Every structure is written in C-alpha cells, then in structure tokens.
mmCIF file of C-alpha atoms and ligand atoms in Angstrom:
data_model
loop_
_atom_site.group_PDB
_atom_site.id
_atom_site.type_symbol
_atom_site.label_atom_id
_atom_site.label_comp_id
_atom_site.label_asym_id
_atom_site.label_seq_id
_atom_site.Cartn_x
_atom_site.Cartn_y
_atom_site.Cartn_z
ATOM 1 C CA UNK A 1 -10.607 14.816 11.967
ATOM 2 C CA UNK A 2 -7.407 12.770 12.858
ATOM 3 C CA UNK A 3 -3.565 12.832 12.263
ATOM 4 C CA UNK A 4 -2.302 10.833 9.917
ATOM 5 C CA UNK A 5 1.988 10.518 10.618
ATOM 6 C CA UNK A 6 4.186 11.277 7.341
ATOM 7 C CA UNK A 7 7.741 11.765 6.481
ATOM 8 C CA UNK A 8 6.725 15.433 7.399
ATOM 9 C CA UNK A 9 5.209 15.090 10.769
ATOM 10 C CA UNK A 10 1.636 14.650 11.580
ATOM 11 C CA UNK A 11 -1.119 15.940 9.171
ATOM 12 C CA UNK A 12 -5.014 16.374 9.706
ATOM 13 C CA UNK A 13 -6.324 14.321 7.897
ATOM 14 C CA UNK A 14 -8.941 16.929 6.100
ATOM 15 C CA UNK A 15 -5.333 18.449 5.095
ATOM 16 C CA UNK A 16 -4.284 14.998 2.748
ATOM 17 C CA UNK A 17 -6.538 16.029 -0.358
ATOM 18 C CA UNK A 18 -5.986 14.118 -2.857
ATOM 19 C CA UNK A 19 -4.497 10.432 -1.832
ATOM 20 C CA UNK A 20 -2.953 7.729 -3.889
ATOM 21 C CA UNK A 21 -3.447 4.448 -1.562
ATOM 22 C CA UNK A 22 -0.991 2.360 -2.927
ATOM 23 C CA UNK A 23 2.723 3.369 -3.387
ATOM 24 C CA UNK A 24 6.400 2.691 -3.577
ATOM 25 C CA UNK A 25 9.437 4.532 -4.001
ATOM 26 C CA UNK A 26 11.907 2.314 -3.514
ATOM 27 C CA UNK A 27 11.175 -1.175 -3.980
ATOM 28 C CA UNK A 28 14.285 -4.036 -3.521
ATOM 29 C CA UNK A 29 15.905 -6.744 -2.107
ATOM 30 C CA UNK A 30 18.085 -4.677 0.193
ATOM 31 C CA UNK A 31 20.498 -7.419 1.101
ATOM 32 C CA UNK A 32 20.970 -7.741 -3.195
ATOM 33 C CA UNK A 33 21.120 -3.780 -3.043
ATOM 34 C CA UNK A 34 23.572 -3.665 -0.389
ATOM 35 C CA UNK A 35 25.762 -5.964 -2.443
ATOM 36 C CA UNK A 36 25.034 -5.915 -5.879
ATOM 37 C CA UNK A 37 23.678 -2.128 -6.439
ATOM 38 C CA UNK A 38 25.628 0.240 -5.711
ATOM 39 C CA UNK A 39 23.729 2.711 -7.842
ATOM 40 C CA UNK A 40 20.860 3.146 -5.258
ATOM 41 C CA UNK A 41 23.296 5.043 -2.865
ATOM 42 C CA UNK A 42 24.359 7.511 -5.204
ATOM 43 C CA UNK A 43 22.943 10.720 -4.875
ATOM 44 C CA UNK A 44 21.377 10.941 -7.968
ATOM 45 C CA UNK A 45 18.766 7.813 -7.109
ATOM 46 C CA UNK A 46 17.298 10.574 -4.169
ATOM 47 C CA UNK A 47 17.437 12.922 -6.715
ATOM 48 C CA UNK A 48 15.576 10.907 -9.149
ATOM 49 C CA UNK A 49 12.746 9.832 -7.041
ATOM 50 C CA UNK A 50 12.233 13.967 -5.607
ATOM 51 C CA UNK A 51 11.621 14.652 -8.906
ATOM 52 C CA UNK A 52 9.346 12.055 -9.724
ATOM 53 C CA UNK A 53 7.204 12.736 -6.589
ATOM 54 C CA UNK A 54 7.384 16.464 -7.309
ATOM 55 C CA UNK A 55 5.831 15.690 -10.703
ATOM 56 C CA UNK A 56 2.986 13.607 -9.202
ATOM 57 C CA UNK A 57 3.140 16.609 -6.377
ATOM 58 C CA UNK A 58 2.367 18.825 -9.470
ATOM 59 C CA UNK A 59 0.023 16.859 -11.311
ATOM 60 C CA UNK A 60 -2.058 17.760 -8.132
ATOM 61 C CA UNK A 61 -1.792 14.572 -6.094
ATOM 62 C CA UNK A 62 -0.643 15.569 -2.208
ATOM 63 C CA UNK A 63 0.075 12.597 -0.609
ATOM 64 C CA UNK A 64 1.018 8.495 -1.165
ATOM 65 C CA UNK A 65 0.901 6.056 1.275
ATOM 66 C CA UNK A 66 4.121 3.999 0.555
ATOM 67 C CA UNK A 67 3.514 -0.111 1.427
ATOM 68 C CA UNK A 68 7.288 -0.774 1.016
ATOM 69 C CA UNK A 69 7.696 -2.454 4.291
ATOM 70 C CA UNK A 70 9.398 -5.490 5.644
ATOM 71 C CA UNK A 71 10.521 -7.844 2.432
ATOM 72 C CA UNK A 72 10.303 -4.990 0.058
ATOM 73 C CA UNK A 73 13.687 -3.462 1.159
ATOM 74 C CA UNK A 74 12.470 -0.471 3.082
ATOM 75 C CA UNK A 75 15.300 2.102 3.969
ATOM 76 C CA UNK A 76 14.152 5.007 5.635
ATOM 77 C CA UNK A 77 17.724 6.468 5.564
ATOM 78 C CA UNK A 78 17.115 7.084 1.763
ATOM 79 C CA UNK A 79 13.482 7.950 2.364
ATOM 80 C CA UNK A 80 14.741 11.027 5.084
ATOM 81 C CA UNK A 81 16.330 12.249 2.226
ATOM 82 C CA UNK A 82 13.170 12.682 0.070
ATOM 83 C CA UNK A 83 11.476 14.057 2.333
ATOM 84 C CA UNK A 84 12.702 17.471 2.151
ATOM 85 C CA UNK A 85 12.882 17.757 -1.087
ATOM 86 C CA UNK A 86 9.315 17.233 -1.902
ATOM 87 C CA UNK A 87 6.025 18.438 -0.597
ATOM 88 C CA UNK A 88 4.272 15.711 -0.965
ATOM 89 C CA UNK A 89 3.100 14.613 2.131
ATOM 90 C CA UNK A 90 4.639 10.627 2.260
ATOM 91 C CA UNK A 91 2.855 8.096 4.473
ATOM 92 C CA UNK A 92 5.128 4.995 5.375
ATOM 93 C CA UNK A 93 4.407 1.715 6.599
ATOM 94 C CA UNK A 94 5.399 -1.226 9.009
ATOM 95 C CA UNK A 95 4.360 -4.637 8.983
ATOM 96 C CA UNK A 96 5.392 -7.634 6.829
ATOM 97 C CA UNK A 97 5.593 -8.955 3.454
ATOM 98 C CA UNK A 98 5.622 -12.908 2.860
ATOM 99 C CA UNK A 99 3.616 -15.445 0.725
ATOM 100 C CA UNK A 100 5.104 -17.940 2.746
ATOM 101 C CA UNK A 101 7.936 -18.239 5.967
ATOM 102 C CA UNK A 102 8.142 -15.484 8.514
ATOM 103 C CA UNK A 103 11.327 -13.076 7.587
ATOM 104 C CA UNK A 104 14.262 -15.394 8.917
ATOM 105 C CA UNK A 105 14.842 -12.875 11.838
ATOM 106 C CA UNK A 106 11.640 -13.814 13.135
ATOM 107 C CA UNK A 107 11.613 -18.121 12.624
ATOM 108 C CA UNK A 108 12.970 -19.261 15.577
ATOM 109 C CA UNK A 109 11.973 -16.090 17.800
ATOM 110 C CA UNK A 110 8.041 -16.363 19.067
ATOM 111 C CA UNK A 111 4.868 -18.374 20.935
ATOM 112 C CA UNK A 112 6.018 -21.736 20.739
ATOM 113 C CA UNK A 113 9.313 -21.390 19.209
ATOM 114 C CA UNK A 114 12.873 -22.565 20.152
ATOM 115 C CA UNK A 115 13.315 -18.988 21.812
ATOM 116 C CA UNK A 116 9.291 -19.105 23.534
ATOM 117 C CA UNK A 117 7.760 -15.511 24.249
ATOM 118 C CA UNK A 118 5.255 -13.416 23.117
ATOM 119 C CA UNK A 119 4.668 -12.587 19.122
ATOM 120 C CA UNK A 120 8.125 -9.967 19.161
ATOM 121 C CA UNK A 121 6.492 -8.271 15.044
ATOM 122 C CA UNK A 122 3.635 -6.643 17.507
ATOM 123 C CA UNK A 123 6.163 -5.132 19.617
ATOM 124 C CA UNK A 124 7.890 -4.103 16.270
ATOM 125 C CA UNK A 125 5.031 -2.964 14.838
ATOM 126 C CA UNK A 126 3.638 -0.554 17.346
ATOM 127 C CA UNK A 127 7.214 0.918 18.299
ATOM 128 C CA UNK A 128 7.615 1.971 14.571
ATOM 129 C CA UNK A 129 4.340 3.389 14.789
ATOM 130 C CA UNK A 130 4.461 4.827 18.032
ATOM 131 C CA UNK A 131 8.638 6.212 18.730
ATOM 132 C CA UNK A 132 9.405 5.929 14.696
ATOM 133 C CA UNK A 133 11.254 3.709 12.831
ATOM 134 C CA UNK A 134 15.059 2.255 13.423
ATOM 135 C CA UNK A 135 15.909 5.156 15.691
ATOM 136 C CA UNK A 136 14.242 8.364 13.726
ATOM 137 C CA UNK A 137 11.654 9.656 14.902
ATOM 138 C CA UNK A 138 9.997 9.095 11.492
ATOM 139 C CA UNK A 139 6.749 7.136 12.192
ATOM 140 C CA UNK A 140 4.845 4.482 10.763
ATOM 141 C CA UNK A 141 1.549 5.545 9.082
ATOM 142 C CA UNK A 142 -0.328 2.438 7.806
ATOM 143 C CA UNK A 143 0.167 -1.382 8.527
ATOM 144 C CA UNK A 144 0.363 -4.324 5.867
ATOM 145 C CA UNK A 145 0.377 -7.889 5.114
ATOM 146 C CA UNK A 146 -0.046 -10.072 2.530
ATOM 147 C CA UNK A 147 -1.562 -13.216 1.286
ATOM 148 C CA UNK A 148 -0.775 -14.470 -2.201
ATOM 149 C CA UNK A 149 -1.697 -17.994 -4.326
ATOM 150 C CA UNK A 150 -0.367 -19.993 -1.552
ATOM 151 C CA UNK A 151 -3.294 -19.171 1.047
ATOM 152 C CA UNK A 152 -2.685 -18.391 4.727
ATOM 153 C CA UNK A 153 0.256 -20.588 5.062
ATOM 154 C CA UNK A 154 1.827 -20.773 8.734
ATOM 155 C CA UNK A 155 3.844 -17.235 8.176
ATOM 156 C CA UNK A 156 1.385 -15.697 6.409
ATOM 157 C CA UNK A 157 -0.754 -16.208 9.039
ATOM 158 C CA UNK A 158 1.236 -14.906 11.704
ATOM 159 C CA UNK A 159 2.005 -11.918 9.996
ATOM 160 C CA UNK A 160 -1.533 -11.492 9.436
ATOM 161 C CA UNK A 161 -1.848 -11.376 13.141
ATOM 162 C CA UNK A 162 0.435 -9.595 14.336
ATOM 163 C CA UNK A 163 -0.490 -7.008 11.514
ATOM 164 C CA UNK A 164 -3.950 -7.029 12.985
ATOM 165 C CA UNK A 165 -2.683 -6.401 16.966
ATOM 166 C CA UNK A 166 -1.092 -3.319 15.763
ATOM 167 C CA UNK A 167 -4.032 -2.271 14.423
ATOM 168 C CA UNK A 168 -6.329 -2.387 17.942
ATOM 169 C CA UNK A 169 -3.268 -1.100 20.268
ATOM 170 C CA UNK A 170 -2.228 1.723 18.026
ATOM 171 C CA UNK A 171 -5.381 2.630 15.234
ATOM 172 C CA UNK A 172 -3.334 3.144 12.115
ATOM 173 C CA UNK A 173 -4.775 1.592 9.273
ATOM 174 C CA UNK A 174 -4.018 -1.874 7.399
ATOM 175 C CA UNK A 175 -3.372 -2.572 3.668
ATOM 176 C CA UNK A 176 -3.321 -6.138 2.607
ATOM 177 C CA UNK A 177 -1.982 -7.228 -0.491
ATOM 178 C CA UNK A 178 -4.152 -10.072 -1.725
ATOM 179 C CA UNK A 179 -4.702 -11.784 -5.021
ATOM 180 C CA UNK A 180 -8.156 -12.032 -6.230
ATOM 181 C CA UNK A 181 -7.735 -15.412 -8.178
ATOM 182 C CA UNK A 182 -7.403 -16.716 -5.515
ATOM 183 C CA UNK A 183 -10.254 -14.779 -3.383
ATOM 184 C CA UNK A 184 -7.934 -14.192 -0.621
ATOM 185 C CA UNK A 185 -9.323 -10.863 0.268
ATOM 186 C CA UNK A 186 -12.119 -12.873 2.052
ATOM 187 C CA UNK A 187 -9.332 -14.725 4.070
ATOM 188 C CA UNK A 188 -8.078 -11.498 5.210
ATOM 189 C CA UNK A 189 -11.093 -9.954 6.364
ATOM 190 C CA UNK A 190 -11.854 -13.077 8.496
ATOM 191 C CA UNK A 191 -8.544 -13.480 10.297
ATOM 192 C CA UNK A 192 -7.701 -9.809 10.660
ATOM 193 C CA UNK A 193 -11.678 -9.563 12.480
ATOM 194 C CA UNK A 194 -10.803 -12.597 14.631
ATOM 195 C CA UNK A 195 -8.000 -10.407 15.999
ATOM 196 C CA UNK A 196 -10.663 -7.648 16.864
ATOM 197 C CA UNK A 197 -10.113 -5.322 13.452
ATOM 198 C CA UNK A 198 -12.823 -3.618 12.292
ATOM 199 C CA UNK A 199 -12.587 -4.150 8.492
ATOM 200 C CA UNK A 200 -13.640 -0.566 8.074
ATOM 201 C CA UNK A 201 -9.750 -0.006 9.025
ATOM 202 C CA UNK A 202 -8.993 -2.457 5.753
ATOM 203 C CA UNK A 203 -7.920 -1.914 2.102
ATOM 204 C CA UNK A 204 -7.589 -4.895 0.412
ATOM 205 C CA UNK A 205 -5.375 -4.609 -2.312
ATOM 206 C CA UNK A 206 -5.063 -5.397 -5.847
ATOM 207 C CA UNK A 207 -8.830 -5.699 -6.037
ATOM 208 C CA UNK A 208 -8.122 -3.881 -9.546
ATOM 209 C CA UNK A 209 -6.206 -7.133 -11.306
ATOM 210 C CA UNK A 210 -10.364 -8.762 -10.572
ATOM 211 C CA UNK A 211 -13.235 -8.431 -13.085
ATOM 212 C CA UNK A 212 -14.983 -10.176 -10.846
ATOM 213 C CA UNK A 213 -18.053 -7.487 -9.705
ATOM 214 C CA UNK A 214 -19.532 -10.412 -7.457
ATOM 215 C CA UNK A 215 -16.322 -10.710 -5.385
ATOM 216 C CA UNK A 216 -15.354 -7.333 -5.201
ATOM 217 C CA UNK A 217 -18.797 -6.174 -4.046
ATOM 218 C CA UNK A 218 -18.804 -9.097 -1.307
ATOM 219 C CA UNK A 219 -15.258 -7.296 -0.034
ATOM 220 C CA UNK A 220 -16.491 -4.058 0.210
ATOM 221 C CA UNK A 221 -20.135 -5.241 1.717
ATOM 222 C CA UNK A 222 -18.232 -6.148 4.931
ATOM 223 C CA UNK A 223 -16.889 -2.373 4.883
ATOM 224 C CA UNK A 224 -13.604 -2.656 3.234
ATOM 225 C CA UNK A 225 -11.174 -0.322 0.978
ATOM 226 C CA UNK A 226 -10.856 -1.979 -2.461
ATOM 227 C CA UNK A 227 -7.193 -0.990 -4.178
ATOM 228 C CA UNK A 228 -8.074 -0.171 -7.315
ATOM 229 C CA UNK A 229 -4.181 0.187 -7.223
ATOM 230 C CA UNK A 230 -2.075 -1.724 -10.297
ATOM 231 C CA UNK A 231 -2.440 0.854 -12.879
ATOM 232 C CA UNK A 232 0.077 0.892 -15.064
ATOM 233 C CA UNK A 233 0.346 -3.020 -14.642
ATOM 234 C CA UNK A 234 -0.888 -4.799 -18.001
ATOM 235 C CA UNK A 235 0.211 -8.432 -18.070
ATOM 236 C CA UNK A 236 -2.941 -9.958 -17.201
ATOM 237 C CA UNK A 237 -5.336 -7.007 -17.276
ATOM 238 C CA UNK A 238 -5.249 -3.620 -19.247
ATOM 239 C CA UNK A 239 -6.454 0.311 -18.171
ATOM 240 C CA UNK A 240 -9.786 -0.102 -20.163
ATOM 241 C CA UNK A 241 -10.425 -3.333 -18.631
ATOM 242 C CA UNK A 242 -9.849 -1.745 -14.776
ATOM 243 C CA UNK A 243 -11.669 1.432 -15.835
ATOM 244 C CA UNK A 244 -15.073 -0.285 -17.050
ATOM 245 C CA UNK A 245 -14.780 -2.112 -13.426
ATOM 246 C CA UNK A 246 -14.681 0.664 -11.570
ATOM 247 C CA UNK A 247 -16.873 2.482 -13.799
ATOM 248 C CA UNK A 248 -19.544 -1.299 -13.110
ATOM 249 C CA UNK A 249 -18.892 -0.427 -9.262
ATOM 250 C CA UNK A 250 -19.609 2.744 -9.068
ATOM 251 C CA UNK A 251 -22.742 2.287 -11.358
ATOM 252 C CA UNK A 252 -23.393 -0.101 -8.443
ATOM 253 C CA UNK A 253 -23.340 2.418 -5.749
ATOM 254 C CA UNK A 254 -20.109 1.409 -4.838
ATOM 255 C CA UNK A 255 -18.226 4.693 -5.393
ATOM 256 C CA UNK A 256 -17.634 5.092 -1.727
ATOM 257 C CA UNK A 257 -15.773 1.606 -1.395
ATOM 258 C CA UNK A 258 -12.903 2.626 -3.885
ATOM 259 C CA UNK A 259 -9.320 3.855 -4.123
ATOM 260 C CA UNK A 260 -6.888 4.308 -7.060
ATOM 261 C CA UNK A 261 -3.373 4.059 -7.222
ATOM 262 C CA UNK A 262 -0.589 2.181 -9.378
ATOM 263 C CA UNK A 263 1.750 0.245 -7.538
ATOM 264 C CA UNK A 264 4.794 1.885 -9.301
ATOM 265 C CA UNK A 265 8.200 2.651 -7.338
ATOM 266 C CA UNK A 266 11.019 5.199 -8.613
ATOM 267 C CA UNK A 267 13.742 2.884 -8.018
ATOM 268 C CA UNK A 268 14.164 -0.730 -7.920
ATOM 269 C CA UNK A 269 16.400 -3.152 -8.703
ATOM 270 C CA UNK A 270 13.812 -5.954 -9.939
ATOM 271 C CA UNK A 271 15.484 -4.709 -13.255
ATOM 272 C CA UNK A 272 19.347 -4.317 -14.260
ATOM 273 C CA UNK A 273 18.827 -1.032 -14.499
ATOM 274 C CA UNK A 274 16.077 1.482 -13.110
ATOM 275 C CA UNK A 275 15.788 2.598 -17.297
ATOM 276 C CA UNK A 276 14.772 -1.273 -18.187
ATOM 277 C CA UNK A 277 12.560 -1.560 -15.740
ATOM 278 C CA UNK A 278 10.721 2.138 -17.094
ATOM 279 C CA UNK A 279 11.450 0.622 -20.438
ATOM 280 C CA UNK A 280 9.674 -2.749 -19.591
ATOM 281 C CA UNK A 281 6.353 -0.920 -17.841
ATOM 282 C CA UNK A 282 6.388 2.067 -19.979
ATOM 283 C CA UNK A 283 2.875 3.382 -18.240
ATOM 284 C CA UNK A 284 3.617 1.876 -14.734
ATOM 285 C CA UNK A 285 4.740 5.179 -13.143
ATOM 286 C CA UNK A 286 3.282 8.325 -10.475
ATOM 287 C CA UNK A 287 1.628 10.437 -13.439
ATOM 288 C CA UNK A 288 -0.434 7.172 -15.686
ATOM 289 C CA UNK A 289 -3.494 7.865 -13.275
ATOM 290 C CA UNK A 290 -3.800 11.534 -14.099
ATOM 291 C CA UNK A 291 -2.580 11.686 -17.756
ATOM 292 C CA UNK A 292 -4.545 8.440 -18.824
ATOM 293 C CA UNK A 293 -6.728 6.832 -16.605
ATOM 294 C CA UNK A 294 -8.647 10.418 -15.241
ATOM 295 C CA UNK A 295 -9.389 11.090 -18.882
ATOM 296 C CA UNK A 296 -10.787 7.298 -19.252
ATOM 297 C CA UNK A 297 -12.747 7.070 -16.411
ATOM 298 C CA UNK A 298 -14.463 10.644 -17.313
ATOM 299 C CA UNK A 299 -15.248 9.178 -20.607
ATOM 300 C CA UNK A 300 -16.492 6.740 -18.892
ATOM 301 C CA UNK A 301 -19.208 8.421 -17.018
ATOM 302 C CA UNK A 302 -18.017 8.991 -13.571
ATOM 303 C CA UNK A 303 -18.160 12.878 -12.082
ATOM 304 C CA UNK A 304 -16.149 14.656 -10.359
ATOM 305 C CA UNK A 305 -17.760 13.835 -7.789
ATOM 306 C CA UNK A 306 -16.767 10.442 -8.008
ATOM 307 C CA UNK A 307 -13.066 11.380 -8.481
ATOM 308 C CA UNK A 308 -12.763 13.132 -5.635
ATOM 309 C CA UNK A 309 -14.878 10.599 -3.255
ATOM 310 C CA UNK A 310 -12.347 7.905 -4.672
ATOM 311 C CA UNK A 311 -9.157 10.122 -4.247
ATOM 312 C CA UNK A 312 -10.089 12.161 -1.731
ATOM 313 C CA UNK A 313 -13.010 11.540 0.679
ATOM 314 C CA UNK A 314 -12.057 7.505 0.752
ATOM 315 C CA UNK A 315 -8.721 7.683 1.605
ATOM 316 C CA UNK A 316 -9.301 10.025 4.711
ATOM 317 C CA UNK A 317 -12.070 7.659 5.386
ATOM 318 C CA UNK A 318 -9.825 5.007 5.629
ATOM 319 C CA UNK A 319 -7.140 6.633 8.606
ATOM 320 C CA UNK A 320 -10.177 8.763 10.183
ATOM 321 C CA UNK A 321 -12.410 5.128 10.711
ATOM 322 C CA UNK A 322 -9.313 3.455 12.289
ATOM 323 C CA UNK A 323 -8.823 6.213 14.693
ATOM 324 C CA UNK A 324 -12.154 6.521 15.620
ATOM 325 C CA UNK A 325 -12.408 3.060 16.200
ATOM 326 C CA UNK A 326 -9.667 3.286 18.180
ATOM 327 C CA UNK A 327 -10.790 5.851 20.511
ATOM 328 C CA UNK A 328 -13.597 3.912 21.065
ATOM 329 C CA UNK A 329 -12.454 0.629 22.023
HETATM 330 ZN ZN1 ZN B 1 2.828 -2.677 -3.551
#
C-alpha cells in the first residue's frame, strides 16, 4: 500500500477502487480561453463538470487520473473548485505536452542554452509534486509526456527527460501519450529507461487507437501500462474494433497489462461551444465505458474478474510499483 495525492489529499491506494487512467476535465488553449472564452469562468462551467464527474462518481467509478498538464491549458484554480463538489477522488498531473518545441517559457532557459543551467522542467516537476502546484498545496499525482508522428524531435526529447527525472527523485507515476502508427511507445520505453525509469512505472497511452496485437504485446512484455483509453473516439477506430483487442489481449494472458479509459474532458474550447463539441463526439464522454463498452466487453467473454483487474487491480499497480521502486532505489 501507497498514497496516491488527489484534489482531496492523499489516498491509499487499496482505497482508489475503481480507476479510469486516462482523463480530462478541462482541456484548452488557456491563452485562447483567457481571451476568447469567457464562458469557461462562469460559474456554471464548474458546475457543469461536478455534475458530470458525480455521474461517472455514480456510475461507480471513484477516481480519474486527469493528464491535462502543461499545453493542455491546466488551471487548477477551476479544478479547486471541483473538488468539493464531487467525491470522486481526482488525480492531477505535471509534466509536458509537445509533438515538437519545448513550451516557449522553457526555449531559451536550460543545458546549453542562451541562459546555461541545469534542465529548470525537473525542478518544476518535482515542486508540483512535492509542495503542490502554483502556490496550493494541491499536488501533482502522475507525470506525462508525449511523442506523436513527428518522433523524438529535440523538445520532445527533453520533455521526455525531464518527465523521466521526476519520476526517480519523486516515484509518482508516468503516462505517455504516444501514437501507435507510428510505434512510438517503443521510443518511450527506451529513453524514459535510459533516465533510470523502471517501465513498470509506465502507461503508454493510446495503445487502444492499435490493432496491432504484435506491438501492443511487445509494450507490455517490457512491463508497461497499455491505455486502452480513447473510447468514445471513432474517427479511425470504433468500440467493437477496441473491444475485440482487448478481448485478443486478454485471451493472450495479457489481462494484467491493461487499463480503460476515454480521453473525454467536460469542457473545452476545441469547439465553439462545449454543446458542438458533445454534439460532434456524441459517445466521447465519463459514462460510454460503463453504459456501452462494460456491456460489450462482457459479451465478449471477459469476467469480472477481468474488469476489475483492468479497472481496479492495474491502476493501483501502476502508483504502488512506482513507489516501491522508489523506496528502493
Ligand atoms: Zn489525453
């Protein structure tokens, strides 16, 4: 047993039950936001959101880790005021989000640079995790990256990194979003265990958009997390399609290597309005997992056993293996 930090305080982490690994609830460009949006600081976009989460709260789900972090407009002003209005327990996250350049803050600022010194996102990193984030004492529960189409270009890279640092001075967990056309799941496993992560510590993201069984099972050979996490997303690949991989996996002994989730948010401003965007994803949203895809994946085959090693016993894998490795290092 471990604590895992949340909007709430610290939890044990026997007391998550049931976890959905992948999360947002507010996703945006905050500079556009700040400018362009004033509905996201009315009241009624908290209220909103509280009673989304309470829905998902009551549809049995008890906490989310939320990967809105750096280049995904995270506010934690707004998210202090969910908080208490929900008990679901809400797991937030530091780190970066780029497929290419560093966050402007951060291009001139670091080893090498025109102002030389030590990589400052570590120190950034680990004092959200450690004293809480922008001056609350609301702490940073998980870590994440990315790398997209474009590879491990030069900011990417460094993200990566610095990412990984956190990860051995502080224990919390990584997610990394990745993009399995391009196989860069594999890339992030090998820099982030150059830097000394144990890939145990590791979901790799958006495994779910992959039908690819050889390339998953590679990822979660070397100890991983696969995010099954994009339900609700149907562009490229629909809920029956990501429910017979799973369902392959599992079949595969695999069970143990996988976590749902949808990638949904209850406000962004991607969309006009917060209705078009609904309007646009009509099933990406907190409740498609347990009104569509439980039912599928039962039909399907897979216990309740299963369910609950995916949403349950996999999750608090995931924090309870960083810690530990932590301790031990
Ligand atoms: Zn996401």
């Amino acid at each position: 047993m471990s604590k895992v930090e949340t909007l709430r305080g610290p939890v044990d982490t026997t007391a998550l039950g049931k976890v959905l690994i992948h999360e947002h609830i507010f996703l945006m460009d905050m500079e556009y936001t700040y400018n362009y949006r004033p509905d996201f600081f009315e009241d009624q976009t908290i209220a909103d959101a509280a009673a989304r989460l309470n829905a998902l709260k009551a549809s049995g789900v008890d906490t989310i880790i939320d990967l809105t972090v750096l280049g995904l407009g995270r506010h934690v002003p707004s998210l202090a005021k969910v908080a208490p209005l929900t008990d679901l327990n809400i797991v937030i996250s530091t780190g970066a989000y780029t497929f290419d350049a560093v966050p402007g803050p951060f291009a001139f600022h670091g080893p090498g640079l025109l102002l030389d010194g030590p990589e400052p996102m570590v120190d950034l990193f680990v004092r959200d995790i450690t004293e809480g984030v922008g001056g609350t004492a609301l702490k940073a529960g998980e870590l994440k990256c990315a790398i997209d189409m474009q590879g491990l270009r030069p900011g990417v890279e460094r993200i990566m990194r610095a990412v990984a640092r956190a990860n051995v001075l502080t224990g919390v967990p990584i997610t990394v979003h990745t993009t399995p056309q391009a196989e860069t799941g594999l890339i992030a496993q090998r820099v982030l265990s150059e830097e000394g992560v144990n890939l145990e510590d590791v979901t790799i993201g958006h495994c779910g958009d992959s039908k690819d069984i050889d390339y998953l099972m590679r990822l979660a050979d070397k100890g991983s997390l696969l995010g099954m996490d994009r339900f609700g997303v149907e562009f490229a690949i629909t809920m029956e399609e990501r429910v017979a991989t799973i369902a392959e996996m599992v079949r595969r002994g695999y069970v143990g290597s996988l976590a749902l989730s949808h990638d949904c948010c209850a406000w962004s401003d991607f969309f006009p309005k917060v209705s078009d965007y609904h309007a646009a994803m009509p099933r990406h949203h907190y409740l498609h997992i347990h009104d569509d895809v439980i039912p599928a994946l039962r039909e399907a085959d897979l216990s309740e056993r299963d369910l609950d090693t995916m949403f349950i016993d996999n999750p608090r894998r995931h924090f309870e293996s960083a810690a530990r490795h932590f301790s031990e290092r």
